[in-house]
Coordinates of C-alpha atoms in Angstrom, one line a residue:
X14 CA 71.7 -16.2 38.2
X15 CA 72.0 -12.7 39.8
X16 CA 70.6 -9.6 38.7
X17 CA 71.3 -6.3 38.8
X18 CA 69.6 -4.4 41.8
X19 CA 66.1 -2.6 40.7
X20 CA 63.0 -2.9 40.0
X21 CA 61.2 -5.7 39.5
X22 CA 57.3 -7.1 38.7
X23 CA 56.4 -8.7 42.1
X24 CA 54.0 -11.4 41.9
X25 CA 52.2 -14.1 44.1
X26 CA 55.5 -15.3 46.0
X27 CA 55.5 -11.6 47.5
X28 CA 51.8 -11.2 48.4
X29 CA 52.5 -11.4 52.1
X30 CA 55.3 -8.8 51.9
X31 CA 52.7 -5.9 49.7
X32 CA 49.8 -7.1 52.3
X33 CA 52.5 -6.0 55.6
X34 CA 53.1 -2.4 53.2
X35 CA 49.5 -2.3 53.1
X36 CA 49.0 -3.1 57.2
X37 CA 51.4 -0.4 57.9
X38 CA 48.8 2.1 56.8
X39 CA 46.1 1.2 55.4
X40 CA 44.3 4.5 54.4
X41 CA 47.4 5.4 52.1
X42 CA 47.4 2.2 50.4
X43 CA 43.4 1.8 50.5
X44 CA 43.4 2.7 46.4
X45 CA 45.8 -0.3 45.7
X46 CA 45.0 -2.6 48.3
X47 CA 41.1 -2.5 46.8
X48 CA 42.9 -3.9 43.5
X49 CA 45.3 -6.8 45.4
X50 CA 42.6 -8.2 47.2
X51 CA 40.3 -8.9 44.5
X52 CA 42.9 -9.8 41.7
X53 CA 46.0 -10.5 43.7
X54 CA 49.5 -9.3 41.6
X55 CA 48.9 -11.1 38.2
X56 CA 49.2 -8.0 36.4
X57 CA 46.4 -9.0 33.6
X58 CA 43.7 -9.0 36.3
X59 CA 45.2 -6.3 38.6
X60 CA 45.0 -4.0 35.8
X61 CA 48.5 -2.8 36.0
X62 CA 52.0 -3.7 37.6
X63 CA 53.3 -4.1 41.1
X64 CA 56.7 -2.7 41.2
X65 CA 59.0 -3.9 43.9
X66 CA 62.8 -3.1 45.2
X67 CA 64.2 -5.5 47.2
X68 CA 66.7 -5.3 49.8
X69 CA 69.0 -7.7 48.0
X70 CA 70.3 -7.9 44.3
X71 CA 68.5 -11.5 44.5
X72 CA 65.1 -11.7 45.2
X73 CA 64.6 -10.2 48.9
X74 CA 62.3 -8.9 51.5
X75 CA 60.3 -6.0 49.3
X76 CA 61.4 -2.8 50.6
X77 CA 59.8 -0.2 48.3
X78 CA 56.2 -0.3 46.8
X79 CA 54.7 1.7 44.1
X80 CA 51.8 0.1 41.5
X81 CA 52.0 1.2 37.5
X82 CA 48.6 1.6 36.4
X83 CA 46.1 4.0 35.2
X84 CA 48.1 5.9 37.9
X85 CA 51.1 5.7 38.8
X86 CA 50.9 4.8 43.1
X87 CA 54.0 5.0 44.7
X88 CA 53.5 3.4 48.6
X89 CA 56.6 2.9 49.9
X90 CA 60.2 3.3 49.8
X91 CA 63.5 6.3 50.1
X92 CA 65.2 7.9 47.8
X93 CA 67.0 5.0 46.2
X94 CA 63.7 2.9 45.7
X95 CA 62.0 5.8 43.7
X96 CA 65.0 6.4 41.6
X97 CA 64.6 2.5 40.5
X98 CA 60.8 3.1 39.9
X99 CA 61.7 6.2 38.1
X100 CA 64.1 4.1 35.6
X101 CA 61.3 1.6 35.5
X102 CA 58.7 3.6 34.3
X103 CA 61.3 5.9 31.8
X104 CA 62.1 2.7 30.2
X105 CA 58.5 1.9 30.0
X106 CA 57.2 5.6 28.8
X107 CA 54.2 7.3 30.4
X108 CA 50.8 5.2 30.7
X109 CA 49.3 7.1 33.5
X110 CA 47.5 9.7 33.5
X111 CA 48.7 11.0 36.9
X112 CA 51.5 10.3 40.0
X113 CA 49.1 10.1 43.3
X114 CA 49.6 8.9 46.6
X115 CA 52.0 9.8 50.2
X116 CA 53.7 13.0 49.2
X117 CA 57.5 11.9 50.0
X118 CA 57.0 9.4 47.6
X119 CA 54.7 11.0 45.2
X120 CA 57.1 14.3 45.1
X121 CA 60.5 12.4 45.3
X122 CA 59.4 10.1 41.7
X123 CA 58.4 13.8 40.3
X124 CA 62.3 14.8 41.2
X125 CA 63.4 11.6 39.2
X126 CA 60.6 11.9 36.5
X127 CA 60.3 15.7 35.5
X128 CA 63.6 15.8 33.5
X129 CA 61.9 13.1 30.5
X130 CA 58.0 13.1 31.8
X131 CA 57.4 17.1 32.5
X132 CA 56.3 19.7 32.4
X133 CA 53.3 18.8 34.3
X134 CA 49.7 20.3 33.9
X135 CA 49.3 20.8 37.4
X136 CA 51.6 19.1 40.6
X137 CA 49.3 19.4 43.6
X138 CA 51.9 18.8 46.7
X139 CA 49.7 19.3 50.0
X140 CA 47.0 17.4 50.2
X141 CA 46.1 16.2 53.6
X142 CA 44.7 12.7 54.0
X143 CA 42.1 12.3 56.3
X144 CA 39.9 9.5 58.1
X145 CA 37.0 9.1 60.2
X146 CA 36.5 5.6 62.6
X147 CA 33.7 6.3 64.0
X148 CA 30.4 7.7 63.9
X149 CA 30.3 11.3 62.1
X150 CA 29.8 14.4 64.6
X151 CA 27.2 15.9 62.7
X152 CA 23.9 14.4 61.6
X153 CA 23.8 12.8 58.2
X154 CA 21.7 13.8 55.7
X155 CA 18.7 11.5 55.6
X156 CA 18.1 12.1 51.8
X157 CA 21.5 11.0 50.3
X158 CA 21.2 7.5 49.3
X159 CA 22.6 5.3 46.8
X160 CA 21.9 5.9 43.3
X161 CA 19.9 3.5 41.2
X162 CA 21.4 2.4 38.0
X163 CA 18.0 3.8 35.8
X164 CA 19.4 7.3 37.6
X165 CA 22.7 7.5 35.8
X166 CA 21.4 9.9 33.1
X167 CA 20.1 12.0 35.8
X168 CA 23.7 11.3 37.6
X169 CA 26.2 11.6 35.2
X170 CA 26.3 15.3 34.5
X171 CA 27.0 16.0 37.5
X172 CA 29.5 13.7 37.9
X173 CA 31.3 15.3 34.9
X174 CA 31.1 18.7 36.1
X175 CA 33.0 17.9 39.0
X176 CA 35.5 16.2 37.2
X177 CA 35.8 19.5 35.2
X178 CA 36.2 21.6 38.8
X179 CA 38.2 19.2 40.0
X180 CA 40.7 18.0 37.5
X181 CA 40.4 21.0 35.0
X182 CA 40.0 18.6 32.3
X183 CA 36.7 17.4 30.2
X184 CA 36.2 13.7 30.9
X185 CA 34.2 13.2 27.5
X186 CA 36.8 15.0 25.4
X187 CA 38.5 11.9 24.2
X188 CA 36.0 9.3 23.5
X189 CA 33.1 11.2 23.9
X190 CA 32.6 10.3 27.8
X191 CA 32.3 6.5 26.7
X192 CA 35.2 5.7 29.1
X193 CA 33.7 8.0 32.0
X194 CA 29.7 6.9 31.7
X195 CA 31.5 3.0 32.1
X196 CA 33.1 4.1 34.8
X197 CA 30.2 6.0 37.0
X198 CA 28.1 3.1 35.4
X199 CA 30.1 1.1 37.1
X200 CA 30.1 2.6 40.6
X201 CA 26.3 2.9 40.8
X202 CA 25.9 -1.2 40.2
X203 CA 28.2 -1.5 42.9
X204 CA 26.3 0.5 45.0
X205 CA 29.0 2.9 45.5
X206 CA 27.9 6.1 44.2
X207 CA 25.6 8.4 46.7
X208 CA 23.0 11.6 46.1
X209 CA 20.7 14.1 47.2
X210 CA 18.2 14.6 44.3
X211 CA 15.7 17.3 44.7
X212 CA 13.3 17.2 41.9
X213 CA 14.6 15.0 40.1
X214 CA 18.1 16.8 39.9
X215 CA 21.4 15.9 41.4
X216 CA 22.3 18.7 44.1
X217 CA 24.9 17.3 46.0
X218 CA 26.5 13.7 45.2
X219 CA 29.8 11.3 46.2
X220 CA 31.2 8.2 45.9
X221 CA 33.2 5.7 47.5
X222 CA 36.0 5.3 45.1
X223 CA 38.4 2.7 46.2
X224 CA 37.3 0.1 49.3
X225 CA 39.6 -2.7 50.7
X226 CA 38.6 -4.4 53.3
X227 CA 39.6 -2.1 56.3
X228 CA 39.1 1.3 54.2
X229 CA 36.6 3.5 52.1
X230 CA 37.7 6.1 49.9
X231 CA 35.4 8.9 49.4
X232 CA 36.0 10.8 46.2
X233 CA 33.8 13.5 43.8
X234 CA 32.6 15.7 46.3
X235 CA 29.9 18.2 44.5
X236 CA 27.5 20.5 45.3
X237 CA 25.8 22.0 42.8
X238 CA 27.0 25.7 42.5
X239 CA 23.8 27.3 43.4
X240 CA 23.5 25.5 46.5
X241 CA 26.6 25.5 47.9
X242 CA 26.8 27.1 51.4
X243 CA 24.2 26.1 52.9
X244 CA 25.9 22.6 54.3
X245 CA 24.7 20.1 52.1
X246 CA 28.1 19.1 51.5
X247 CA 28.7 18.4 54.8
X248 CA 25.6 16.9 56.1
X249 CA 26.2 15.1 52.6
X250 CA 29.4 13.6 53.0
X251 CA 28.7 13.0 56.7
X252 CA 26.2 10.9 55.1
X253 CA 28.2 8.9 53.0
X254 CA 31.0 8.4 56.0
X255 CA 28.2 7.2 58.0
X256 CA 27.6 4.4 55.8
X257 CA 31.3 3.6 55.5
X258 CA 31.9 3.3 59.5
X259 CA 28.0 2.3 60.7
X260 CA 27.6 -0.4 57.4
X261 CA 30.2 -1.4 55.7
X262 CA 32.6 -1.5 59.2
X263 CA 35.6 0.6 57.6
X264 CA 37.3 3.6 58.1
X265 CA 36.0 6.1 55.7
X266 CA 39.6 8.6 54.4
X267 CA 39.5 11.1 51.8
X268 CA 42.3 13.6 50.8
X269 CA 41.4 17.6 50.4
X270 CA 44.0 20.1 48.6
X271 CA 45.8 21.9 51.3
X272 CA 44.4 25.9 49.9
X273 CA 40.7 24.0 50.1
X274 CA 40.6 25.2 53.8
X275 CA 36.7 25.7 53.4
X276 CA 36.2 21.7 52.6
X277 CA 39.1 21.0 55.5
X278 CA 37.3 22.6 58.0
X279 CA 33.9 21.1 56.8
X280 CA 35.7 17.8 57.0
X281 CA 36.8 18.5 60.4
X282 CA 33.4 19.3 61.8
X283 CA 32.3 15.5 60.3
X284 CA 35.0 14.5 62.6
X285 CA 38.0 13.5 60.4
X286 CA 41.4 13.8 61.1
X287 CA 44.5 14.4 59.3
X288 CA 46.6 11.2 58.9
X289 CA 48.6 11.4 56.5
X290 CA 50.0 13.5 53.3
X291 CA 49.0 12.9 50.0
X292 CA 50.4 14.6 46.5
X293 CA 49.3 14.4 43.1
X294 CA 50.9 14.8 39.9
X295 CA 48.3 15.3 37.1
X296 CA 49.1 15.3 33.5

């Protein structure tokens, strides 16, 4: 039987299709390609949907990519393929709590969504992606290191107040922070959550948020306020690159809001490079 052209669930007949989106660039699609290689596209263990429009009203090659999650992470596709997404998700109603990912995409859903989804809290349309391959140009700071789980109540407030600086939101406001502390908690087991602590308190921190197998994420970039300028930050986050290219063997990206020019340039002197454009839509 045909069907009408749009979009669809994709699952394990079009893995090798969403693994060539994923080739294509592999530092925009790090965040879902860290999902699709641990739980493939059943959507019960992936934790949300893979959309997919094809290039036929029958099952076809998959031409435009965007996964239906926590966030909402359009990859790939024109015009036409985020007006199908857009229908998609309308029909669905809004589970995410933000749009994130390449800015033609990201910006182009908006266009479709904002009529039925908006008026957004904040849409944040230049944010440069960048990425490091190599070995940082600065020297990393020797006392960042990983955080040990019996540190989280020494972590976790800084953790939230970055959230709070960086999202403009409380993280504990819902549920009390039950849904946040899992979620740090969470990072530090796996070894992914990094610190300077000078007695005993957190004064700079960072995590790797998202790693697939070529890529590592770098996401919560703090300084704590009275130390900021001196370039822990950098020395910091050099640190934490230096693990992802030395280490782990991947290519560490982050993405910076375009009027941060103050974290740009410290990104720069670490040695990343702009790649790409991200945009984020936050609710």
């Amino acid at each position: 039987m045909l069907r009408l052209a749009g979009a669809r669930v994709l699952d394990e007949r079009d893995l090798i299709d969403v693994r060539g989106v994923f080739d294509d660039d592999p530092v925009a699609a790090c965040m879902v390609a860290a999902r699709v290689e641990v739980a493939g596209l059943d959507p019960w263990r992936l934790g949300g949907e893979m959309w997919g429009s094809d290039s036929k009203p029958i099952r076809g090659k998959v031409e435009g990519l965007c996964f239906s999650g926590p966030n909402l992470i359009p990859l790939k596709g024109g015009a036409a393929a985020m007006r199908m997404f857009a229908d998609r998700a309308r029909r669905r109603g809004r589970m995410c709590s933000s749009l994130v990912g390449p800015a033609e995409q990201v910006l182009t859903l908006w266009d479709e969504l904002q009529p039925d989804w908006g008026p957004a809290r904040e849409v944040r349309g230049d944010q440069p992606l960048m990425a490091l391959s190599t070995a940082p140009k600065i020297t990393p700071d020797p006392m960042v290191r990983q955080v040990r789980p019996s540190e989280l109540g020494r972590y976790l407030p800084a953790a939230i107040s970055m959230f709070i600086e960086e999202v403009g939101i409380d993280p504990c406001a819902e549920d009390g922070g039950a849904g946040y502390r899992a979620r740090v908690s969470e990072l530090i087991a796996a070894g992914r959550a990094f610190a300077r602590f000078e007695h005993g308190e957190v004064v700079f921190k960072a995590e790797i948020g998202a790693m697939s197998s070529k890529v590592g994420q770098i996401q919560g970039v703090w300084v704590r306020p009275d130390r900021r300028g001196e370039g822990i930050g950098t020395a910091g986050t050099a640190a934490v690159a230096d693990r992802l290219t030395r280490v782990l063997n991947r290519t560490a990206s982050l993405y910076v809001n375009g009027y941060n020019a103050v974290a740009q340039a410290a990104y720069r002197r670490i040695g990343f490079e702009q790649v790409g454009q991200y945009a984020t839509v936050l609710f």
